[in-house]
mmCIF file of C-alpha atoms in Angstrom:
data_model
loop_
_atom_site.group_PDB
_atom_site.id
_atom_site.type_symbol
_atom_site.label_atom_id
_atom_site.label_comp_id
_atom_site.label_asym_id
_atom_site.label_seq_id
_atom_site.Cartn_x
_atom_site.Cartn_y
_atom_site.Cartn_z
ATOM 1 C CA MET W 29 208.387 -102.248 276.455
ATOM 2 C CA ARG W 30 210.513 -99.594 274.481
ATOM 3 C CA LYS W 31 209.057 -101.356 271.319
ATOM 4 C CA THR W 32 205.766 -100.514 272.223
ATOM 5 C CA ILE W 33 206.414 -96.628 273.513
ATOM 6 C CA ALA W 34 208.494 -96.801 270.034
ATOM 7 C CA VAL W 35 205.128 -97.598 267.739
ATOM 8 C CA MET W 36 202.738 -95.707 269.703
ATOM 9 C CA PHE W 37 204.482 -91.759 269.153
ATOM 10 C CA ALA W 38 205.696 -93.202 265.335
ATOM 11 C CA ALA W 39 200.640 -93.571 265.672
ATOM 12 C CA ALA W 40 200.257 -90.477 266.919
ATOM 13 C CA MET W 41 202.991 -88.663 264.692
ATOM 14 C CA ALA W 42 201.271 -90.377 261.605
ATOM 15 C CA MET W 43 197.719 -88.897 263.063
ATOM 16 C CA SER W 44 199.638 -85.302 263.435
ATOM 17 C CA ALA W 45 200.554 -85.183 260.010
ATOM 18 C CA VAL W 46 197.338 -87.246 258.381
ATOM 19 C CA SER W 47 195.227 -84.298 260.980
ATOM 20 C CA GLY W 48 197.631 -81.425 260.035
ATOM 21 C CA CYS W 49 197.326 -82.031 255.988
ATOM 22 C CA SER W 50 193.195 -81.984 256.252
ATOM 23 C CA SER W 51 193.731 -79.183 258.274
ATOM 24 C CA ASN W 52 195.697 -77.217 255.028
ATOM 25 C CA SER W 53 193.655 -78.901 251.957
ATOM 26 C CA ALA W 54 190.866 -77.241 253.848
ATOM 27 C CA ASP W 55 192.339 -74.100 254.333
ATOM 28 C CA THR W 56 193.460 -74.096 251.116
ATOM 29 C CA ALA W 57 189.697 -74.483 249.970
ATOM 30 C CA ALA W 58 188.417 -72.338 252.044
ATOM 31 C CA SER W 59 190.515 -69.438 249.903
ATOM 32 C CA THR W 60 190.360 -71.054 247.148
ATOM 33 C CA GLN W 61 186.494 -70.606 247.598
ATOM 34 C CA ALA W 62 186.856 -67.117 249.039
ATOM 35 C CA LYS W 63 189.052 -66.357 246.006
ATOM 36 C CA ALA W 64 186.060 -67.628 243.646
ATOM 37 C CA GLU W 65 183.141 -65.913 244.839
ATOM 38 C CA ASP W 66 185.693 -62.299 244.757
ATOM 39 C CA THR W 67 186.247 -63.374 241.160
ATOM 40 C CA LYS W 68 182.672 -63.463 240.360
ATOM 41 C CA ALA W 69 181.959 -60.285 242.557
ATOM 42 C CA ASP W 70 183.979 -58.062 240.457
ATOM 43 C CA ALA W 71 182.900 -59.721 237.259
ATOM 44 C CA ALA W 72 179.063 -58.676 238.371
ATOM 45 C CA LYS W 73 180.614 -54.994 239.014
ATOM 46 C CA ASP W 74 182.372 -54.942 235.390
ATOM 47 C CA SER W 75 179.208 -56.182 234.070
ATOM 48 C CA LYS W 76 176.834 -53.922 235.550
ATOM 49 C CA ALA W 77 180.070 -51.417 235.119
ATOM 50 C CA ASP W 78 178.977 -52.139 231.489
ATOM 51 C CA THR W 79 175.531 -52.023 231.377
ATOM 52 C CA SER W 80 175.659 -48.752 233.222
ATOM 53 C CA GLU W 81 178.075 -47.482 229.941
ATOM 54 C CA ALA W 82 175.853 -48.622 227.781
ATOM 55 C CA ALA W 83 173.011 -47.787 228.875
ATOM 56 C CA LYS W 84 174.752 -43.803 229.503
ATOM 57 C CA ASP W 85 175.608 -43.988 226.235
ATOM 58 C CA SER W 86 171.656 -44.988 225.347
ATOM 59 C CA ALA W 87 171.010 -42.458 227.160
ATOM 60 C CA ALA W 88 173.769 -39.525 225.478
ATOM 61 C CA ASP W 89 172.310 -40.979 222.211
ATOM 62 C CA LYS W 90 168.529 -40.296 222.254
ATOM 63 C CA LYS W 91 169.591 -36.676 224.369
ATOM 64 C CA LEU W 92 171.303 -35.696 221.129
ATOM 65 C CA THR W 93 168.396 -32.947 219.288
ATOM 66 C CA GLY W 94 167.925 -30.426 216.586
ATOM 67 C CA SER W 95 167.843 -30.889 212.593
ATOM 68 C CA VAL W 96 170.115 -31.426 209.574
ATOM 69 C CA THR W 97 168.825 -30.196 206.077
ATOM 70 C CA ALA W 98 171.357 -31.295 203.324
ATOM 71 C CA ALA W 99 171.200 -31.172 199.232
ATOM 72 C CA GLY W 100 173.102 -31.642 196.673
ATOM 73 C CA SER W 101 174.535 -34.842 194.540
ATOM 74 C CA SER W 102 171.846 -37.204 193.288
ATOM 75 C CA ALA W 103 174.709 -39.703 193.391
ATOM 76 C CA LEU W 104 175.274 -39.783 196.361
ATOM 77 C CA LYS W 105 171.705 -38.793 198.037
ATOM 78 C CA PRO W 106 171.399 -43.293 198.208
ATOM 79 C CA LEU W 107 173.580 -43.329 201.246
ATOM 80 C CA VAL W 108 172.725 -39.999 202.644
ATOM 81 C CA ASP W 109 169.593 -41.355 202.671
ATOM 82 C CA GLU W 110 170.522 -44.771 204.246
ATOM 83 C CA ALA W 111 172.326 -43.116 206.704
ATOM 84 C CA ALA W 112 170.432 -40.701 207.857
ATOM 85 C CA ASP W 113 167.089 -43.982 208.312
ATOM 86 C CA LEU W 114 170.016 -45.649 210.728
ATOM 87 C CA PHE W 115 171.548 -42.266 212.417
ATOM 88 C CA SER W 116 167.652 -41.615 213.621
ATOM 89 C CA GLU W 117 167.274 -45.077 215.009
ATOM 90 C CA LYS W 118 169.900 -43.952 217.423
ATOM 91 C CA TYR W 119 168.985 -40.093 217.393
ATOM 92 C CA PRO W 120 165.281 -40.376 217.369
ATOM 93 C CA ASP W 121 164.760 -36.830 218.453
ATOM 94 C CA VAL W 122 167.191 -36.134 215.565
ATOM 95 C CA SER W 123 165.040 -34.446 212.454
ATOM 96 C CA LEU W 124 167.416 -35.342 209.090
ATOM 97 C CA THR W 125 166.229 -33.728 205.328
ATOM 98 C CA ILE W 126 167.867 -34.991 202.748
ATOM 99 C CA ASP W 127 166.990 -33.522 198.789
ATOM 100 C CA ALA W 128 169.011 -33.972 195.753
ATOM 101 C CA GLY W 129 168.949 -31.008 193.016
ATOM 102 C CA GLY W 130 173.106 -31.596 191.399
ATOM 103 C CA SER W 131 176.170 -31.247 193.291
ATOM 104 C CA GLY W 132 176.043 -27.151 191.707
ATOM 105 C CA GLU W 133 172.799 -26.857 193.741
ATOM 106 C CA GLY W 134 174.187 -28.069 196.908
ATOM 107 C CA LEU W 135 177.216 -26.111 196.964
ATOM 108 C CA LYS W 136 175.257 -22.435 196.335
ATOM 109 C CA GLN W 137 173.072 -23.478 199.157
ATOM 110 C CA VAL W 138 175.581 -24.379 201.749
ATOM 111 C CA ALA W 139 177.370 -21.802 200.946
ATOM 112 C CA GLU W 140 174.078 -19.513 201.800
ATOM 113 C CA GLY W 141 173.937 -21.119 204.767
ATOM 114 C CA THR W 142 170.335 -22.582 203.951
ATOM 115 C CA VAL W 143 171.552 -25.914 204.840
ATOM 116 C CA ASN W 144 173.725 -27.396 206.858
ATOM 117 C CA ILE W 145 175.267 -30.018 204.248
ATOM 118 C CA GLY W 146 175.915 -29.524 200.923
ATOM 119 C CA ASN W 147 176.144 -32.559 199.118
ATOM 120 C CA SER W 148 178.777 -32.883 195.509
ATOM 121 C CA ASP W 149 180.797 -35.267 193.367
ATOM 122 C CA VAL W 150 183.065 -32.373 192.540
ATOM 123 C CA ALA W 151 185.304 -30.218 194.176
ATOM 124 C CA ALA W 152 183.791 -26.818 195.352
ATOM 125 C CA GLU W 153 186.698 -25.153 193.362
ATOM 126 C CA ASP W 154 184.736 -26.258 190.546
ATOM 127 C CA LYS W 155 181.201 -24.776 191.158
ATOM 128 C CA LEU W 156 181.829 -21.876 192.669
ATOM 129 C CA ASP W 157 183.871 -18.531 192.856
ATOM 130 C CA ALA W 158 187.035 -18.560 194.882
ATOM 131 C CA ASP W 159 185.471 -16.849 197.629
ATOM 132 C CA LYS W 160 182.584 -18.475 198.519
ATOM 133 C CA ALA W 161 184.584 -21.934 197.905
ATOM 134 C CA LYS W 162 187.057 -21.293 200.586
ATOM 135 C CA ASP W 163 184.428 -20.939 203.766
ATOM 136 C CA LEU W 164 183.225 -24.373 203.101
ATOM 137 C CA VAL W 165 184.473 -27.210 205.016
ATOM 138 C CA ASP W 166 185.339 -30.308 202.852
ATOM 139 C CA HIS W 167 184.341 -33.485 203.776
ATOM 140 C CA GLU W 168 185.220 -36.537 201.776
ATOM 141 C CA VAL W 169 182.926 -39.869 202.799
ATOM 142 C CA CYS W 170 183.682 -42.291 199.770
ATOM 143 C CA VAL W 171 184.371 -43.044 196.392
ATOM 144 C CA VAL W 172 181.270 -42.700 193.392
ATOM 145 C CA THR W 173 181.445 -44.814 189.668
ATOM 146 C CA MET W 174 180.270 -43.657 186.962
ATOM 147 C CA ALA W 175 178.109 -46.122 184.582
ATOM 148 C CA PRO W 176 177.087 -45.322 181.158
ATOM 149 C CA ILE W 177 172.952 -47.029 180.715
ATOM 150 C CA VAL W 178 171.197 -48.503 177.458
ATOM 151 C CA ASN W 179 167.718 -49.001 177.220
ATOM 152 C CA PRO W 180 168.072 -52.618 176.874
ATOM 153 C CA ASP W 181 167.169 -53.150 173.448
ATOM 154 C CA VAL W 182 170.646 -51.873 172.547
ATOM 155 C CA LYS W 183 172.607 -54.457 174.603
ATOM 156 C CA GLU W 184 170.436 -56.900 173.220
ATOM 157 C CA ALA W 185 171.115 -55.673 169.812
ATOM 158 C CA GLY W 186 175.660 -56.091 170.347
ATOM 159 C CA VAL W 187 176.224 -53.273 172.281
ATOM 160 C CA THR W 188 178.070 -54.559 174.743
ATOM 161 C CA THR W 189 181.531 -51.841 174.652
ATOM 162 C CA LEU W 190 181.740 -48.482 173.544
ATOM 163 C CA THR W 191 185.194 -47.335 172.901
ATOM 164 C CA LYS W 192 185.890 -43.248 174.454
ATOM 165 C CA ASP W 193 186.153 -42.143 170.591
ATOM 166 C CA GLN W 194 182.838 -43.960 169.976
ATOM 167 C CA LEU W 195 181.230 -42.873 173.722
ATOM 168 C CA ILE W 196 182.532 -39.226 172.836
ATOM 169 C CA ALA W 197 180.534 -39.182 168.969
ATOM 170 C CA ILE W 198 177.722 -40.620 171.023
ATOM 171 C CA PHE W 199 177.442 -37.432 173.692
ATOM 172 C CA THR W 200 179.267 -34.844 171.728
ATOM 173 C CA GLY W 201 175.946 -35.915 168.550
ATOM 174 C CA LYS W 202 178.285 -36.073 166.018
ATOM 175 C CA THR W 203 176.433 -40.294 166.265
ATOM 176 C CA THR W 204 172.980 -40.309 165.665
ATOM 177 C CA ASN W 205 172.043 -43.925 164.480
ATOM 178 C CA TRP W 206 172.825 -47.499 166.968
ATOM 179 C CA ASN W 207 173.429 -48.604 163.748
ATOM 180 C CA GLU W 208 177.040 -46.713 163.218
ATOM 181 C CA VAL W 209 178.696 -48.332 166.269
ATOM 182 C CA GLY W 210 177.384 -51.943 165.644
ATOM 183 C CA GLY W 211 173.477 -51.865 166.935
ATOM 184 C CA PRO W 212 170.237 -51.656 165.613
ATOM 185 C CA ASP W 213 168.852 -49.444 162.683
ATOM 186 C CA GLU W 214 167.792 -46.727 165.592
ATOM 187 C CA ASN W 215 168.114 -43.481 166.663
ATOM 188 C CA ILE W 216 170.410 -42.568 169.403
ATOM 189 C CA VAL W 217 167.974 -40.452 172.258
ATOM 190 C CA LEU W 218 170.283 -39.458 174.635
ATOM 191 C CA VAL W 219 169.358 -38.394 178.118
ATOM 192 C CA THR W 220 171.259 -35.321 179.935
ATOM 193 C CA ARG W 221 171.390 -33.899 183.358
ATOM 194 C CA PRO W 222 171.581 -29.814 183.593
ATOM 195 C CA THR W 223 175.030 -28.236 183.671
ATOM 196 C CA SER W 224 174.870 -27.684 187.839
ATOM 197 C CA SER W 225 174.757 -32.199 187.589
ATOM 198 C CA GLY W 226 178.307 -33.027 189.275
ATOM 199 C CA THR W 227 177.250 -36.757 187.666
ATOM 200 C CA ARG W 228 177.741 -34.609 184.482
ATOM 201 C CA ALA W 229 180.533 -32.346 185.041
ATOM 202 C CA THR W 230 182.803 -36.211 186.497
ATOM 203 C CA PHE W 231 181.268 -38.160 183.129
ATOM 204 C CA GLN W 232 182.365 -35.450 181.070
ATOM 205 C CA LYS W 233 185.643 -34.912 182.486
ATOM 206 C CA TYR W 234 186.762 -38.709 182.774
ATOM 207 C CA ALA W 235 184.640 -40.648 180.189
ATOM 208 C CA LEU W 236 184.556 -37.929 176.872
ATOM 209 C CA ASP W 237 187.530 -36.501 178.010
ATOM 210 C CA GLY W 238 186.739 -32.801 178.492
ATOM 211 C CA ASN W 239 184.104 -32.025 175.692
ATOM 212 C CA GLU W 240 180.277 -31.022 175.774
ATOM 213 C CA GLU W 241 177.563 -32.986 176.008
ATOM 214 C CA ALA W 242 174.566 -32.533 173.197
ATOM 215 C CA SER W 243 171.770 -31.370 175.328
ATOM 216 C CA ASN W 244 168.331 -33.279 175.537
ATOM 217 C CA ALA W 245 166.106 -30.179 177.184
ATOM 218 C CA SER W 246 163.351 -33.012 176.070
ATOM 219 C CA MET W 247 165.163 -35.844 178.514
ATOM 220 C CA GLU W 248 166.903 -32.858 180.935
ATOM 221 C CA THR W 249 166.425 -34.391 183.919
ATOM 222 C CA ASP W 250 168.991 -33.369 188.150
ATOM 223 C CA ASP W 251 168.028 -36.233 189.082
ATOM 224 C CA SER W 252 169.616 -40.021 188.377
ATOM 225 C CA GLY W 253 166.620 -41.659 189.485
ATOM 226 C CA VAL W 254 164.106 -39.727 187.151
ATOM 227 C CA LEU W 255 167.538 -40.591 184.134
ATOM 228 C CA LEU W 256 167.346 -44.123 185.378
ATOM 229 C CA GLN W 257 163.715 -44.203 184.519
ATOM 230 C CA ASN W 258 163.732 -42.167 181.746
ATOM 231 C CA VAL W 259 166.529 -44.744 179.868
ATOM 232 C CA LYS W 260 164.246 -47.488 180.834
ATOM 233 C CA ASP W 261 161.205 -46.355 179.106
ATOM 234 C CA THR W 262 162.505 -45.316 175.662
ATOM 235 C CA LYS W 263 163.886 -47.286 173.514
ATOM 236 C CA GLY W 264 166.933 -46.740 171.906
ATOM 237 C CA ALA W 265 167.789 -44.338 175.199
ATOM 238 C CA ILE W 266 171.405 -43.743 176.361
ATOM 239 C CA GLY W 267 172.682 -42.063 179.797
ATOM 240 C CA TYR W 268 174.645 -42.343 183.372
ATOM 241 C CA VAL W 269 173.953 -43.139 186.352
ATOM 242 C CA ALA W 270 175.897 -43.910 190.214
ATOM 243 C CA LEU W 271 176.588 -47.757 190.333
ATOM 244 C CA SER W 272 174.349 -46.666 193.533
ATOM 245 C CA TYR W 273 171.392 -47.098 191.744
ATOM 246 C CA LEU W 274 172.274 -50.354 189.680
ATOM 247 C CA THR W 275 173.118 -53.126 192.729
ATOM 248 C CA GLU W 276 169.336 -53.914 191.783
ATOM 249 C CA ASP W 277 167.463 -54.700 188.877
ATOM 250 C CA PRO W 278 167.036 -51.109 187.240
ATOM 251 C CA GLY W 279 165.622 -52.189 184.525
ATOM 252 C CA VAL W 280 168.798 -51.000 182.255
ATOM 253 C CA GLU W 281 172.159 -52.493 180.720
ATOM 254 C CA THR W 282 176.043 -51.337 181.416
ATOM 255 C CA VAL W 283 178.053 -50.693 179.087
ATOM 256 C CA ALA W 284 181.753 -51.539 179.602
ATOM 257 C CA ILE W 285 184.614 -48.067 177.915
ATOM 258 C CA ASP W 286 187.257 -49.779 175.694
ATOM 259 C CA GLY W 287 186.256 -53.030 176.951
ATOM 260 C CA VAL W 288 186.164 -52.261 180.852
ATOM 261 C CA GLU W 289 183.263 -53.075 182.733
ATOM 262 C CA PRO W 290 181.959 -50.253 185.313
ATOM 263 C CA THR W 291 182.143 -52.356 188.918
ATOM 264 C CA LEU W 292 183.825 -51.601 192.527
ATOM 265 C CA GLU W 293 186.581 -53.616 191.687
ATOM 266 C CA ASN W 294 187.729 -52.690 187.972
ATOM 267 C CA THR W 295 187.372 -48.374 189.973
ATOM 268 C CA TYR W 296 189.663 -49.690 192.991
ATOM 269 C CA SER W 297 192.122 -51.189 190.053
ATOM 270 C CA GLY W 298 192.653 -48.112 189.005
ATOM 271 C CA GLU W 299 191.093 -49.803 185.755
ATOM 272 C CA TYR W 300 188.259 -48.190 185.331
ATOM 273 C CA PRO W 301 188.214 -44.168 184.576
ATOM 274 C CA VAL W 302 184.586 -43.031 185.293
ATOM 275 C CA TRP W 303 184.831 -41.832 188.887
ATOM 276 C CA THR W 304 185.442 -39.869 191.772
ATOM 277 C CA PHE W 305 186.071 -38.905 195.416
ATOM 278 C CA GLU W 306 182.088 -37.577 197.328
ATOM 279 C CA HIS W 307 182.121 -34.765 199.160
ATOM 280 C CA MET W 308 179.891 -33.065 201.980
ATOM 281 C CA TYR W 309 180.685 -29.569 202.605
ATOM 282 C CA THR W 310 180.179 -27.581 205.569
ATOM 283 C CA LYS W 311 179.755 -23.523 206.150
ATOM 284 C CA GLY W 312 182.974 -23.247 208.555
ATOM 285 C CA GLU W 313 182.684 -26.573 210.934
ATOM 286 C CA PRO W 314 179.434 -28.226 211.626
ATOM 287 C CA ASP W 315 177.531 -27.580 214.354
ATOM 288 C CA GLU W 316 177.159 -30.402 216.978
ATOM 289 C CA VAL W 317 174.296 -32.127 215.157
ATOM 290 C CA THR W 318 175.603 -32.006 211.955
ATOM 291 C CA GLY W 319 179.583 -33.291 213.204
ATOM 292 C CA ALA W 320 177.442 -35.988 214.611
ATOM 293 C CA PHE W 321 175.539 -37.715 211.203
ATOM 294 C CA LEU W 322 179.242 -36.960 209.633
ATOM 295 C CA GLU W 323 181.182 -38.918 211.797
ATOM 296 C CA TYR W 324 178.753 -41.617 211.268
ATOM 297 C CA ILE W 325 179.134 -41.820 207.478
ATOM 298 C CA MET W 326 182.668 -41.419 208.238
ATOM 299 C CA SER W 327 182.179 -44.169 211.192
ATOM 300 C CA ASP W 328 183.535 -48.306 210.656
ATOM 301 C CA GLU W 329 180.087 -49.201 211.487
ATOM 302 C CA PHE W 330 178.850 -47.288 208.907
ATOM 303 C CA GLY W 331 181.067 -47.806 206.352
ATOM 304 C CA SER W 332 180.388 -52.136 206.272
ATOM 305 C CA HIS W 333 177.262 -50.042 203.698
ATOM 306 C CA MET W 334 179.216 -48.489 201.133
ATOM 307 C CA GLU W 335 180.058 -51.570 198.741
ATOM 308 C CA SER W 336 176.586 -53.043 199.362
ATOM 309 C CA MET W 337 174.923 -49.983 198.202
ATOM 310 C CA GLY W 338 177.696 -49.759 194.896
ATOM 311 C CA TYR W 339 180.077 -47.355 196.525
ATOM 312 C CA GLY W 340 183.162 -47.098 197.460
ATOM 313 C CA VAL W 341 186.034 -47.172 200.298
ATOM 314 C CA SER W 342 188.365 -44.748 199.662
ATOM 315 C CA SER W 343 191.150 -46.631 201.014
ATOM 316 C CA LYS W 344 190.856 -49.383 198.790
ATOM 317 C CA MET W 345 191.971 -47.012 195.601
ATOM 318 C CA THR W 346 194.611 -47.788 194.002
ATOM 319 C CA LYS W 347 195.022 -44.499 192.026
ATOM 320 C CA THR W 348 194.057 -41.844 194.276
ATOM 321 C CA GLU W 349 193.939 -39.578 191.179
ATOM 322 C CA HIS W 350 193.062 -40.026 187.249
#
């Protein structure tokens, strides 16, 4: 009898334990489900907040209105044009007008207040009086490399590289036939830029060691695109443009200087000497719309476009001075 009672008591205890375990398991499951629901709700709330913020940013983009005008460096123009196109997608109510005309002209116009931005291959002090230059604020955006270019017939005949002395002799008018430097028996035709050009100033300073280049009035142009076309169309022609004009098939050939090719890699390493920083000047601090455009050009978002367009990223330069 005692044995039977003991067995019944043990069975009752076991059933109680099983019931307790089932209850605990159910409580745990319910708790886990509740937490999962809370997490899901929080995630949905965060997602809604992110979407709301994105919507606010998008709305802010579209609310920016006004206009930006820029003029100057033709070497920098392709980059600014591309930035303007992408900026317009973000801010459709902003009007942007980008002109060339040469660095000197761009600096003159921004100093006079006729444009918001003066694009320049050279420092403002190199083109303007000190009292005008001091009012301008410099926004350094990238590096540009200048390359000597020739009509394809010149390179096909064997001119692939020129020493700096040969280059100086050609551009100062002392050497007038390509056969004097290992090329065809053909007159050298200079395609030149006006004295207002920052590209000319950069090429003169770093490729010609400061020697004044000869002028060819019949082939002088203030636009790099026109210069490139003239070299392409004229047998025996030589000129110079920024690498940004050579990213696709331009119909002309580049010439190395002292055996060093004009490439971004050689510019970054310091081997190729003909380069400069590009500047976008404003008269005083920029207004809201102009400031937003400048910030966009110097942003990481737009920076990824630079090298594909032939421009150098300033932070990659191993040498920052010539």
